[in-house]
Tab-separated table of C-alpha atoms in Angstrom:
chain	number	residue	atom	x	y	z
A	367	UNK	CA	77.756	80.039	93.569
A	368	UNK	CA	79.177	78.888	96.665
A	369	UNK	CA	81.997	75.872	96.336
A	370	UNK	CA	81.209	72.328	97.380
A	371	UNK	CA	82.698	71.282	100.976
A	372	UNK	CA	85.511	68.813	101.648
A	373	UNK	CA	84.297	65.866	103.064
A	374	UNK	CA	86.469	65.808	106.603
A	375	UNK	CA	87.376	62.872	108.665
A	376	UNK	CA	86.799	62.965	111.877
A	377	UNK	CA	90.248	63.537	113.156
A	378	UNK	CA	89.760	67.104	114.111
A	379	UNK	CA	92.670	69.373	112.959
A	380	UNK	CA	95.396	66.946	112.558
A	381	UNK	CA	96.191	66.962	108.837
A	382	UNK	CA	98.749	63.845	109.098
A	383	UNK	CA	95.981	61.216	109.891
A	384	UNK	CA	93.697	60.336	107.076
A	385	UNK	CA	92.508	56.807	108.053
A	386	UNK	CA	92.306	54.611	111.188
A	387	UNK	CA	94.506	51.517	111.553
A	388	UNK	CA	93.469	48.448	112.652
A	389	UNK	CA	95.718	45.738	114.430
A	390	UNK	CA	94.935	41.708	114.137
A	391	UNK	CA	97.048	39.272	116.742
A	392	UNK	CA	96.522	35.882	116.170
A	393	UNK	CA	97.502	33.852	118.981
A	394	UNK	CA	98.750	30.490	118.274
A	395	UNK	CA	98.394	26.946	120.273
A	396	UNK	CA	102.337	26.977	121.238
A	397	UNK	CA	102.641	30.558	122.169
A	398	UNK	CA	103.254	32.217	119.511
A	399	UNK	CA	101.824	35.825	118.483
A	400	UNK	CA	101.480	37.045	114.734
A	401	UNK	CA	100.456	40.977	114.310
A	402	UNK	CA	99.239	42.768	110.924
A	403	UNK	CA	98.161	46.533	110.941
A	404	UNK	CA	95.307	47.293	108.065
A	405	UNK	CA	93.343	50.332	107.271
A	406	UNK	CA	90.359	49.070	106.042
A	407	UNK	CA	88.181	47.369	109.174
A	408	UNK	CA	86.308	45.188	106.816
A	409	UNK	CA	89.431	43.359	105.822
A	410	UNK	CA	91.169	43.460	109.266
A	411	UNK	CA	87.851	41.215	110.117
A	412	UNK	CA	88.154	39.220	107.404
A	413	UNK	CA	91.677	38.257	107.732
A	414	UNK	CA	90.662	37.496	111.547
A	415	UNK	CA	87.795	35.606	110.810
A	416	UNK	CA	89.913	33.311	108.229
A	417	UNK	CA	92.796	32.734	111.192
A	418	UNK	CA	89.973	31.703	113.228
A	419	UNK	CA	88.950	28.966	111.531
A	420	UNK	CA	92.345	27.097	111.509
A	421	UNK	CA	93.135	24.473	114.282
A	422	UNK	CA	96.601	26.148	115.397
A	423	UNK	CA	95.200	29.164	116.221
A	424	UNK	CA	93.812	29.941	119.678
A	425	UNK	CA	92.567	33.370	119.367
A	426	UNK	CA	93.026	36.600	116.827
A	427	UNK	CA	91.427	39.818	118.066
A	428	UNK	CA	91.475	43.344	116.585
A	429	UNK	CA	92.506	46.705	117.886
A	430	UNK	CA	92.175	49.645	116.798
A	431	UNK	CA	95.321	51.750	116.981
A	432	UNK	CA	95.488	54.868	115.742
C-alpha cells in the first residue's frame, strides 16, 4: 500500500510559510491611514468592503504581502 501524499502549498521548499497574508489600508477623508494584515483573503475583502461603505473613508485596498 503506498501512503497518502501531503497536500503542499505552493510555496516551494520554504517550510516557514504556510499561508499568504493579506494587507487592508483604509484611507481616511483627513489623511489618515489604518493597516490590518489577515490570512484568510475572503475576510481581508470583507473587512474592506465594510470600510467602504462608511462616509469617512476615502479608499481601502488590499495587498498581498507575503
Amino acid at each position: 500500500m503506498k501512503k497518502e501524499q501531503k497536500k503542499k502549498a505552493s510555496f516551494g521548499k520554504d517550510r516557514r510559510r504556510k499561508h499568504h497574508h493579506f494587507l487592508v489600508t483604509v484611507y481616511y477623508a483627513d489623511g489618515e491611514k489604518f493597516g490590518r494584515v489577515y490570512t484568510d483573503k475572503g475576510k481581508a475583502t470583507r473587512f474592506a468592503e465594510r470600510q467602504r461603505r462608511s462616509p469617512v473613508v476615502k479608499s481601502a485596498r488590499i495587498t498581498q504581502v507575503s
